[in-house]
Tab-separated table of C-alpha atoms and ligand atoms in Angstrom:
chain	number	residue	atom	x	y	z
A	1	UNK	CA	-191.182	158.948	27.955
A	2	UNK	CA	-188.608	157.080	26.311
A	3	UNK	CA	-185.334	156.180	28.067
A	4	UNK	CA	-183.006	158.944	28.665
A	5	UNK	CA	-180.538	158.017	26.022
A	6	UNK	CA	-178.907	159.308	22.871
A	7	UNK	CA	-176.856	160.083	20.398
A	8	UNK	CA	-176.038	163.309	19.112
A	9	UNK	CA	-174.237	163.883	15.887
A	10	UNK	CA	-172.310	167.187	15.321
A	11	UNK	CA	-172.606	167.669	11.823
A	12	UNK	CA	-170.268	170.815	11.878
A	13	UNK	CA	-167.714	169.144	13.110
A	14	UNK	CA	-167.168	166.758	9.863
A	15	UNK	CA	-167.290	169.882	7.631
A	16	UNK	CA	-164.238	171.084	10.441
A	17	UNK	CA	-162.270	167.482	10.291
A	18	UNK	CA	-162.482	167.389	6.423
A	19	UNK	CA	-160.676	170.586	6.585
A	20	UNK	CA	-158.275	169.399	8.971
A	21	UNK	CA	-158.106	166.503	6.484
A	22	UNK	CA	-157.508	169.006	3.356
A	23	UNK	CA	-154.859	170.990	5.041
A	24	UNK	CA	-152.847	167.436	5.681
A	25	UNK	CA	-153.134	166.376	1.891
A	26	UNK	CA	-152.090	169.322	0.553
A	27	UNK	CA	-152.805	168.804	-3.176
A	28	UNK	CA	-154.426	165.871	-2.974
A	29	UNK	CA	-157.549	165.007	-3.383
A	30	UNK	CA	-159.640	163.310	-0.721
A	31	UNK	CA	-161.895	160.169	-0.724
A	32	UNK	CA	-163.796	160.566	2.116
A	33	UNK	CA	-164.652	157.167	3.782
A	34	UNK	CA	-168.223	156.425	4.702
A	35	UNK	CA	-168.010	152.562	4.729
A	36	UNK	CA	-170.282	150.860	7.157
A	37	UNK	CA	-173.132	153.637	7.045
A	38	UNK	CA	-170.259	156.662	7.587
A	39	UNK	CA	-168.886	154.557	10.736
A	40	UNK	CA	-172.304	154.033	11.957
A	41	UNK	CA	-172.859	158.043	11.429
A	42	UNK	CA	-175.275	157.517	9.093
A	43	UNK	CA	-174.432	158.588	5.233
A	44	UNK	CA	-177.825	159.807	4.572
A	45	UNK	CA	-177.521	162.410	7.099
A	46	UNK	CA	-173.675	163.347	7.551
A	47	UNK	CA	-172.979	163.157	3.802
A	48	UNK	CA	-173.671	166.863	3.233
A	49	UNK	CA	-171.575	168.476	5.639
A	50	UNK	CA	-168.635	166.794	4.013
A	51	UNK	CA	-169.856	167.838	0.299
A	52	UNK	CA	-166.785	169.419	-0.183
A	53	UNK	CA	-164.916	166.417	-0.068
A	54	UNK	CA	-163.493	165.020	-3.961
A	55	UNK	CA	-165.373	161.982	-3.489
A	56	UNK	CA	-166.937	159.771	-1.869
A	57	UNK	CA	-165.579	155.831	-0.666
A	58	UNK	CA	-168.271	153.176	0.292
A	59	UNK	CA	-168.554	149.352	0.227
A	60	UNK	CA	-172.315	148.338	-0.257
A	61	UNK	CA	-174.182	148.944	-3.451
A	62	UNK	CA	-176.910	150.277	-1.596
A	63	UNK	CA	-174.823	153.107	-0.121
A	64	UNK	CA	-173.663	154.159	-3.279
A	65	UNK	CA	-177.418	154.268	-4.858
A	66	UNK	CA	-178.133	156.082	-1.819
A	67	UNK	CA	-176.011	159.191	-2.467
A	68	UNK	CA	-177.099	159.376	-6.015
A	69	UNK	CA	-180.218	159.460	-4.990
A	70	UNK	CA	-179.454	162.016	-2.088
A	71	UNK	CA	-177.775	163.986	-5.062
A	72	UNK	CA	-174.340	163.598	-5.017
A	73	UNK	CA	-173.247	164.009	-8.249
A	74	UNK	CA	-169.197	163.721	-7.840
A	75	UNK	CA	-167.126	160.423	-7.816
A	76	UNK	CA	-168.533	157.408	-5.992
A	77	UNK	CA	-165.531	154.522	-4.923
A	78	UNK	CA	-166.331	150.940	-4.097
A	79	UNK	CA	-163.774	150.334	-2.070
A	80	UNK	CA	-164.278	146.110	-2.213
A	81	UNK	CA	-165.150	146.649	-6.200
A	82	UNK	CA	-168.602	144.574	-7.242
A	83	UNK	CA	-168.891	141.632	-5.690
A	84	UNK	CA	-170.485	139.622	-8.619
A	85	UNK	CA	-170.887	139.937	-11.952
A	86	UNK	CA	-174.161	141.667	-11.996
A	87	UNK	CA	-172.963	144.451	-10.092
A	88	UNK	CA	-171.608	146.162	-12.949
A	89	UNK	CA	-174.487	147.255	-14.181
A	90	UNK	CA	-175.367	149.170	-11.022
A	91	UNK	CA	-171.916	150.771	-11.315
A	92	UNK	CA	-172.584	151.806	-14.915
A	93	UNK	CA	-176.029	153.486	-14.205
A	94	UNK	CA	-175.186	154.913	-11.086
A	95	UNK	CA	-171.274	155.677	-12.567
A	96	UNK	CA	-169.219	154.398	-10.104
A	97	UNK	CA	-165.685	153.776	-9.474
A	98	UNK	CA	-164.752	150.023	-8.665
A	99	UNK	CA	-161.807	149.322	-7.457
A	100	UNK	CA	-160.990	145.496	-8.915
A	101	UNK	CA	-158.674	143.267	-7.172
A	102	UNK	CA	-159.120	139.560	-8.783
A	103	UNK	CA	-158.942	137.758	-11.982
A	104	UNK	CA	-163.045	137.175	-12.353
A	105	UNK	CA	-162.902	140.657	-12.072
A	106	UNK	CA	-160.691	141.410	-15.001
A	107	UNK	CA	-163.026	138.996	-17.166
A	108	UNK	CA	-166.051	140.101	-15.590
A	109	UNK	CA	-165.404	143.868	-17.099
A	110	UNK	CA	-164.393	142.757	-20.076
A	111	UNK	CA	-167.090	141.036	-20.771
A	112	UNK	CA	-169.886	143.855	-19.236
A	113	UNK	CA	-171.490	146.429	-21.425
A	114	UNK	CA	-171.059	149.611	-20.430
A	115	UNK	CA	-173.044	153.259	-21.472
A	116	UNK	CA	-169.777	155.066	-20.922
A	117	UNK	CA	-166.308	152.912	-19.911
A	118	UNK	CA	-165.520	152.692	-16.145
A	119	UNK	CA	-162.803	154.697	-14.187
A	120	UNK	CA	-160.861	151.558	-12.124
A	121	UNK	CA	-159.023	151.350	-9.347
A	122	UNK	CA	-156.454	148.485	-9.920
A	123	UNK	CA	-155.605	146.994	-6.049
A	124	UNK	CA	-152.048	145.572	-5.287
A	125	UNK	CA	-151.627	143.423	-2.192
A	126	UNK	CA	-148.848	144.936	-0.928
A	127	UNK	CA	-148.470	142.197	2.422
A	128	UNK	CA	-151.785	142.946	4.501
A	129	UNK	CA	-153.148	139.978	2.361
A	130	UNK	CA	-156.370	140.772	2.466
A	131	UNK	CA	-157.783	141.381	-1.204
A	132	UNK	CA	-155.119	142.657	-4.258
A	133	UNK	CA	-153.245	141.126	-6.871
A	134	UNK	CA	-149.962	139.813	-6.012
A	135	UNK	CA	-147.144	141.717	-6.730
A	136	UNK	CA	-146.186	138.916	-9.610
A	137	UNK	CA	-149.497	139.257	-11.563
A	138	UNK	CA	-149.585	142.995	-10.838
A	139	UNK	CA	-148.422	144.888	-14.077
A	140	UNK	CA	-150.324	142.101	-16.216
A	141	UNK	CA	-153.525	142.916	-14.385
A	142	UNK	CA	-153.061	146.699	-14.958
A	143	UNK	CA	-152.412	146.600	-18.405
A	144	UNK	CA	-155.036	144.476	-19.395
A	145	UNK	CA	-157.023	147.350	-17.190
A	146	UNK	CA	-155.587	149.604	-19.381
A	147	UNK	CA	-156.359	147.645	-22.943
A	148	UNK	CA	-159.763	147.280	-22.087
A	149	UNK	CA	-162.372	149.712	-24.468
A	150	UNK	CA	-164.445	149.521	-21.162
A	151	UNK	CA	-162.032	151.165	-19.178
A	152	UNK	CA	-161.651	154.438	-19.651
A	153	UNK	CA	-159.084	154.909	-16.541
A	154	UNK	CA	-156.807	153.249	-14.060
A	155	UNK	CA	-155.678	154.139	-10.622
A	156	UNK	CA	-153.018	152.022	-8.562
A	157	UNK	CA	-154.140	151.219	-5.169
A	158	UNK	CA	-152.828	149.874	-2.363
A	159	UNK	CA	-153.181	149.227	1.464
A	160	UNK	CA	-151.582	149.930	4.757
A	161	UNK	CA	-151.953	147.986	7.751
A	162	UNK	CA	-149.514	149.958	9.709
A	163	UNK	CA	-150.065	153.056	8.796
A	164	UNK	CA	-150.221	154.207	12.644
A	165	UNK	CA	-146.522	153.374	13.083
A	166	UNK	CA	-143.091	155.830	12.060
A	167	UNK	CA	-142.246	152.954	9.670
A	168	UNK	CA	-145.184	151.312	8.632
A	169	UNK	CA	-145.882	151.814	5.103
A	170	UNK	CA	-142.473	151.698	4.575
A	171	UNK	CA	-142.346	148.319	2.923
A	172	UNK	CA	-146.122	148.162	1.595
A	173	UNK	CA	-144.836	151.387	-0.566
A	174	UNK	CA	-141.492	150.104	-1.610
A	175	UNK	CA	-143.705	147.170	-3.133
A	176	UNK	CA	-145.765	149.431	-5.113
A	177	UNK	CA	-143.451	152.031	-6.022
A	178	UNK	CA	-141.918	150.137	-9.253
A	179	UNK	CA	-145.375	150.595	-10.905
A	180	UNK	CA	-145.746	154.042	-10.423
A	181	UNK	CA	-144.904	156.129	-12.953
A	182	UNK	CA	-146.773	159.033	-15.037
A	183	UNK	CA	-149.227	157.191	-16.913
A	184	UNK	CA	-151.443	155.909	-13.811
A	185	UNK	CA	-152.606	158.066	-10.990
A	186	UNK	CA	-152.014	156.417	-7.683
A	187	UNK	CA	-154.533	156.262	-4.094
A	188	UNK	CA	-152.498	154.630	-0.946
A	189	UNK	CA	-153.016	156.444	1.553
A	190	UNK	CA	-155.781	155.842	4.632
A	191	UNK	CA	-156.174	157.758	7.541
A	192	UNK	CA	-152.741	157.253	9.570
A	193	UNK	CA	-151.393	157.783	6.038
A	194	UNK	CA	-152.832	160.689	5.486
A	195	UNK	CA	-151.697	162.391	8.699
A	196	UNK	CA	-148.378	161.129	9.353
A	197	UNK	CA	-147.235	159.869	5.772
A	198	UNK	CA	-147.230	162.766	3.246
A	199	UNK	CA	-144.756	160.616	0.550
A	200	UNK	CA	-147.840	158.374	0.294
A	201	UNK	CA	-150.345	161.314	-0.522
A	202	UNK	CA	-150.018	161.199	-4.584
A	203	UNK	CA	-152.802	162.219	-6.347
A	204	UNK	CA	-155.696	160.766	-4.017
A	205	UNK	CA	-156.265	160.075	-0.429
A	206	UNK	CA	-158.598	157.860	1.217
A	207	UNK	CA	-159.706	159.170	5.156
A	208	UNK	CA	-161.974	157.245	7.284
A	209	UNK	CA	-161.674	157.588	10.923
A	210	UNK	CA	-160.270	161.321	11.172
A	211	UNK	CA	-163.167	162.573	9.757
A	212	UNK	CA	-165.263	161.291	12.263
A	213	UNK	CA	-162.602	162.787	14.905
A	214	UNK	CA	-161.289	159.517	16.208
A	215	UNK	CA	-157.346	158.731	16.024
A	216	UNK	CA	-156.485	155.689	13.693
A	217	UNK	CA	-153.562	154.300	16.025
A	218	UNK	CA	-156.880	153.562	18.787
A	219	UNK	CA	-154.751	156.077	20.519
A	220	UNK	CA	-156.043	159.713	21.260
A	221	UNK	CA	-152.839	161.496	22.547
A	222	UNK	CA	-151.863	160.715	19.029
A	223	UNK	CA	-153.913	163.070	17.657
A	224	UNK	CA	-154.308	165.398	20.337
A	225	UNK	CA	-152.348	167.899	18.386
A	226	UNK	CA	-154.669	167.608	15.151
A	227	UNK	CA	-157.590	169.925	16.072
A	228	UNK	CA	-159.911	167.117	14.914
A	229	UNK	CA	-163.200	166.674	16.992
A	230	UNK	CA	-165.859	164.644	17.608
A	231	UNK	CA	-168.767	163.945	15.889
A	232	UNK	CA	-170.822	161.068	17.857
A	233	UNK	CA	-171.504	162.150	21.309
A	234	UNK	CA	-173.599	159.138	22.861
A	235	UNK	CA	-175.294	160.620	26.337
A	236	UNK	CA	-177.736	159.360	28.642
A	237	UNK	CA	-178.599	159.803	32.255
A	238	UNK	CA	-178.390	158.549	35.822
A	239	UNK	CA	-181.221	156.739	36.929
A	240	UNK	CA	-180.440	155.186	40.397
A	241	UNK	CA	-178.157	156.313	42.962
A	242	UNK	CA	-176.715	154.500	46.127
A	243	UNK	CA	-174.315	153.909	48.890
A	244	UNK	CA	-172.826	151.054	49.413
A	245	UNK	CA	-170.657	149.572	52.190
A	246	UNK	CA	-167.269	147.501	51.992
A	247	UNK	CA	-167.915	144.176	50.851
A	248	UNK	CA	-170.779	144.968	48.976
A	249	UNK	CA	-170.581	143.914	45.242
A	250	UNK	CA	-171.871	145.285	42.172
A	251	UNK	CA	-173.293	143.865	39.068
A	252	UNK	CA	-174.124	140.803	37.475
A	253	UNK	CA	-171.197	138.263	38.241
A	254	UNK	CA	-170.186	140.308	41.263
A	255	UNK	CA	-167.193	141.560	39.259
A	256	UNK	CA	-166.328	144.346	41.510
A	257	UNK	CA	-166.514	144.760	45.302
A	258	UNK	CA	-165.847	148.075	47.092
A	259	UNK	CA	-163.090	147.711	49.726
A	260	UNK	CA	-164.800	150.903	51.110
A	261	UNK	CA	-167.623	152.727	51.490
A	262	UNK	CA	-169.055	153.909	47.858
A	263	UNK	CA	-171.469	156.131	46.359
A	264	UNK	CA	-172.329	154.893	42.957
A	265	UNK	CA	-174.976	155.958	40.304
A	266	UNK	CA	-176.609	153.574	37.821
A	267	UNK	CA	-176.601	155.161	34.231
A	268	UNK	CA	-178.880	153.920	31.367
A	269	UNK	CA	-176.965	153.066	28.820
A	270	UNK	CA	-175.675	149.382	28.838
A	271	UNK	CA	-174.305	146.747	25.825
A	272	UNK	CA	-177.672	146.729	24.353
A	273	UNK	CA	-176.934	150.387	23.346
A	274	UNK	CA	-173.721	149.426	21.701
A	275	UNK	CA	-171.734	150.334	24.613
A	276	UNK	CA	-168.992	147.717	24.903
A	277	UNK	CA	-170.093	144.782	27.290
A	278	UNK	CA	-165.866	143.939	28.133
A	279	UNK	CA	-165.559	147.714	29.333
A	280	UNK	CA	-163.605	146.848	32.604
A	281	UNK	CA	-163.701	148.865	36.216
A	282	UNK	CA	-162.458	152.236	35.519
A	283	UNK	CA	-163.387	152.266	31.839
A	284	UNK	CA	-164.005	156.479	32.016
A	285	UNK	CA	-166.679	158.235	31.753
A	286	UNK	CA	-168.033	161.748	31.348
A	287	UNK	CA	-170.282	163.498	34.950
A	288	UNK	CA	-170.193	166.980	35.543
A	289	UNK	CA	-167.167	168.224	34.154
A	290	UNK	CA	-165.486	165.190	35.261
A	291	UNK	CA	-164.564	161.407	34.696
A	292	UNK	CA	-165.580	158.895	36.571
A	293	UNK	CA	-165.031	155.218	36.720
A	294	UNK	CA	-167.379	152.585	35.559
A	295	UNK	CA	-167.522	150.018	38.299
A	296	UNK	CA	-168.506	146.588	37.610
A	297	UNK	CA	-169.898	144.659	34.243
A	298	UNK	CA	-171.877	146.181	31.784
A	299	UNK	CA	-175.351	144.776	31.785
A	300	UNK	CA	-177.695	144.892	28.726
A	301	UNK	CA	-179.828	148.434	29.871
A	302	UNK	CA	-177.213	149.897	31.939
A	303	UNK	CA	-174.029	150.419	33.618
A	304	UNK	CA	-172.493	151.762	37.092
A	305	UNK	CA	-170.196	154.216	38.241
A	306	UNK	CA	-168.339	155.614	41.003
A	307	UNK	CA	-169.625	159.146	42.012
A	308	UNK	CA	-167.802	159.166	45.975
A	309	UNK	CA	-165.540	162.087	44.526
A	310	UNK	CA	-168.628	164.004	42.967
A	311	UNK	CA	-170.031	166.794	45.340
A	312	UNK	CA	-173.468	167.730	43.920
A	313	UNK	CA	-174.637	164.670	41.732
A	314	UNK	CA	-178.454	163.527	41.585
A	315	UNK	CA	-180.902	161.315	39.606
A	316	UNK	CA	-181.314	163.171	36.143
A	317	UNK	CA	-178.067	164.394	35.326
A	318	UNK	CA	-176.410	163.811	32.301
A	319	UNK	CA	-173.951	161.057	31.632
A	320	UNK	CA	-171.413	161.380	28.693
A	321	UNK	CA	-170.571	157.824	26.904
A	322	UNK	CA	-168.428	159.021	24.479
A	323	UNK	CA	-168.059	162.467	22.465
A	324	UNK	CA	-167.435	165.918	22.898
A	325	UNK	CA	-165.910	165.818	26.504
A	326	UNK	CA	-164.573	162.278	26.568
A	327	UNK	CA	-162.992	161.193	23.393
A	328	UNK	CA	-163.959	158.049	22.490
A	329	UNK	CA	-160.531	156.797	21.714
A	330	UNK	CA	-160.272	156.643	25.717
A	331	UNK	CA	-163.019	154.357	26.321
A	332	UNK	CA	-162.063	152.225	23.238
A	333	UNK	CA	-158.655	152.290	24.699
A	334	UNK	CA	-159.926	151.227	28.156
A	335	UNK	CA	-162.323	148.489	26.754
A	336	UNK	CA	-159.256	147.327	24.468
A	337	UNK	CA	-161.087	147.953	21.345
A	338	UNK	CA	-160.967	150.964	18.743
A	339	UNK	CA	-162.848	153.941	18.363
A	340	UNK	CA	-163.678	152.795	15.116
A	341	UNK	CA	-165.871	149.650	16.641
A	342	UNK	CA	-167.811	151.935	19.315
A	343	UNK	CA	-168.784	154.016	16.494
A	344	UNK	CA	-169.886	151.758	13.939
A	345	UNK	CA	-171.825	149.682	16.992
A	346	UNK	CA	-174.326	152.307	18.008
A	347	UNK	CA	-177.072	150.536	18.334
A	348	UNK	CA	-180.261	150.824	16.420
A	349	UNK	CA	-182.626	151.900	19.488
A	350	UNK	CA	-180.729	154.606	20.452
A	351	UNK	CA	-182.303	157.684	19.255
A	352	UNK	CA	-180.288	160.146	17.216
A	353	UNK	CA	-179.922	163.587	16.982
A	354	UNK	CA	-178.289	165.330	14.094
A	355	UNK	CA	-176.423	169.139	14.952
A	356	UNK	CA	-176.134	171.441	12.691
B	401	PLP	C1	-161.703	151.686	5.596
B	401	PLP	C2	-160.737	151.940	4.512
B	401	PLP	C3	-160.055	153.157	4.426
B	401	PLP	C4	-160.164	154.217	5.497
B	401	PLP	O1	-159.494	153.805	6.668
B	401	PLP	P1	-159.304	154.828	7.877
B	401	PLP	O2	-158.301	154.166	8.745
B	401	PLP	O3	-160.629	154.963	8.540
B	401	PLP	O4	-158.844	156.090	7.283
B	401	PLP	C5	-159.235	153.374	3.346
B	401	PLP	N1	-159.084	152.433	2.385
B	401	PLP	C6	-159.709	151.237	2.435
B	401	PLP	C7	-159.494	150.241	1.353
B	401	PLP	C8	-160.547	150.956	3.496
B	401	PLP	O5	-161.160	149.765	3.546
């Protein structure tokens, strides 16, 4: 028998986020996000149930043959562009969107060979200074975009870093906003954008995290009002039970000792499984219709909680990580991380289930 641990992906739930995502955008359309193997979702099995998505945004190569090949026929974004010159030709045969963001870039299409010309996605760096011409070299590099017999269309693209805050793409769209106008259609908008941000919408949006029902501020109260659910539940089991007097510690560096008599399970699931290994004492999680506290550190196989306040618990019953009953914004939250890093660390071992 293998370990009682695993993940169970609720496929029906994407199809019910995108929605939740559509009704948000309004007109427009929607890049659905699936960077990092769908947020460690896995694209070759969750990509259907969001088929009615515009179009699909990925980083690696790979993941963009992969849907191809899976049969997605629609529009295919690389959200980091082609990372060397050679690239190109995997985005003309597989006819892919790059987004392009340096100089090399600009010579490195106008020098390619293309069956058809490329659709481009011209990135500004708007102050998260991570990738993007400046705003100084900006127009240049879209018109040159735009001159180019390879090209056969540009989009103007930015980023928000603060996209979870009342006023955070306040400035990052002030920047961008004197190169909008009718000739070039414009995709800003993430996530937080996309919920709480509707003058950023324009013609395309790019969501991530809601469709996997996790809240882009790392907060879940924040979306507790947007009818979006989960989609990774990660479950497992108890597999020890004791009592334990005052004084007694528990765990591997003694991190926590009761100051009173305890009864405490031992669940199998530990950092090996991708649950976080800095989850403190009362990180929450999911028993019998009710949380619990983890107690102690995390080892590599499994974890402990505090069951004194549980009635009927035994060996066997099922533990919930993260997922359906405990969002997984609240243990992020608790282990001062985001939703977004639990999900894309699932770990490889654990087993996974897709719903339909
Ligand atoms: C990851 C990413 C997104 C989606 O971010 P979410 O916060 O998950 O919506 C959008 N655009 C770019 C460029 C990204 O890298």
């Amino acid at each position: 028998m293998p370990r009682p641990i695993s993940a169970v992906i609720h496929l029906q739930n994407f199809t019910h986020n995108l929605s939740v995502t559509r009704r948000h955008a309004g007109a427009s359309k929607i890049w659905s996000v699936m960077k990092a193997d769908a947020y460690g979702h896995s694209i070759k099995h969750v990509w259907k149930a969001l088929s009615s998505t515009d179009g699909f945004a990925i980083l690696d190569l790979h993941e963009a043959i992969l849907l191809r090949e899976e049969g997605w026929t629609g529009p295919i974004l690389l959200l980091e562009g082609f990372f060397q010159q050679d690239d190109l030709k995997v985005v003309d045969q597989y006819q892919l969107t790059t987004s392009v963001h340096s100089d090399w870039q600009l010579d490195a299409i106008e020098n390619a060979t293309f069956t058809a010309p490329i659709s481009v996605y011209a990135k500004l760096n708007s102050g998260m200074n991570r990738l993007g011409f400046s705003p100084d070299k900006y127009a240049d590099a879209v018109k040159r975009l735009s001159s180019m017999s390879n090209v056969s269309s540009v989009t103007l693209m930015t980023h928000f870093a603060n996209s979870d805050l009342t006023t955070g793409t306040d400035l990052p769209h002030q920047r961008i906003k004197p190169f909008i106008d009718h000739n070039y259609p414009v995709c800003i908008a993430n996530s937080g954008a996309t919920l709480w941000h509707p003058k950023t919408h324009y013609d395309w949006v790019r969501s991530g995290v809601i469709l996997y029902g996790a809240s882009p501020s790392g907060k879940w109260q924040d979306i507790a009002d947007k009818d979006l659910r989960a989609t990774m539940t990660l479950r497992s089991q108890i597999i020890g039970m004791h009592y334990i007097a005052a004084g007694e510690s528990i765990g591997y560096g003694s991190k926590f000792t009761a100051s009173q008599p305890m009864k405490i399970a031992t669940v199998a699931c530990g950092y090996a499984d991708g649950y976080p290994r800095h989850a403190p004492t009362g990180t929450p999680v999911w028993l019998n219709g009710q949380r619990c506290a983890l107690l102690g550190a995390v080892s590599m196989d499994m974890l402990t909680i505090d069951v004194s306040e549980c009635q009927e618990v035994s060996i066997g019953d099922e533990v919930e990580l993260w997922g359906k009953n405990l969002p997984i914004d609240d243990v992020a939250q608790a282990a001062g991380t985001i939703g977004y890093e639990l999900m894309c660390a699932l770990a490889k071992r654990v087993p996974v289930l897709y719903e339909e």
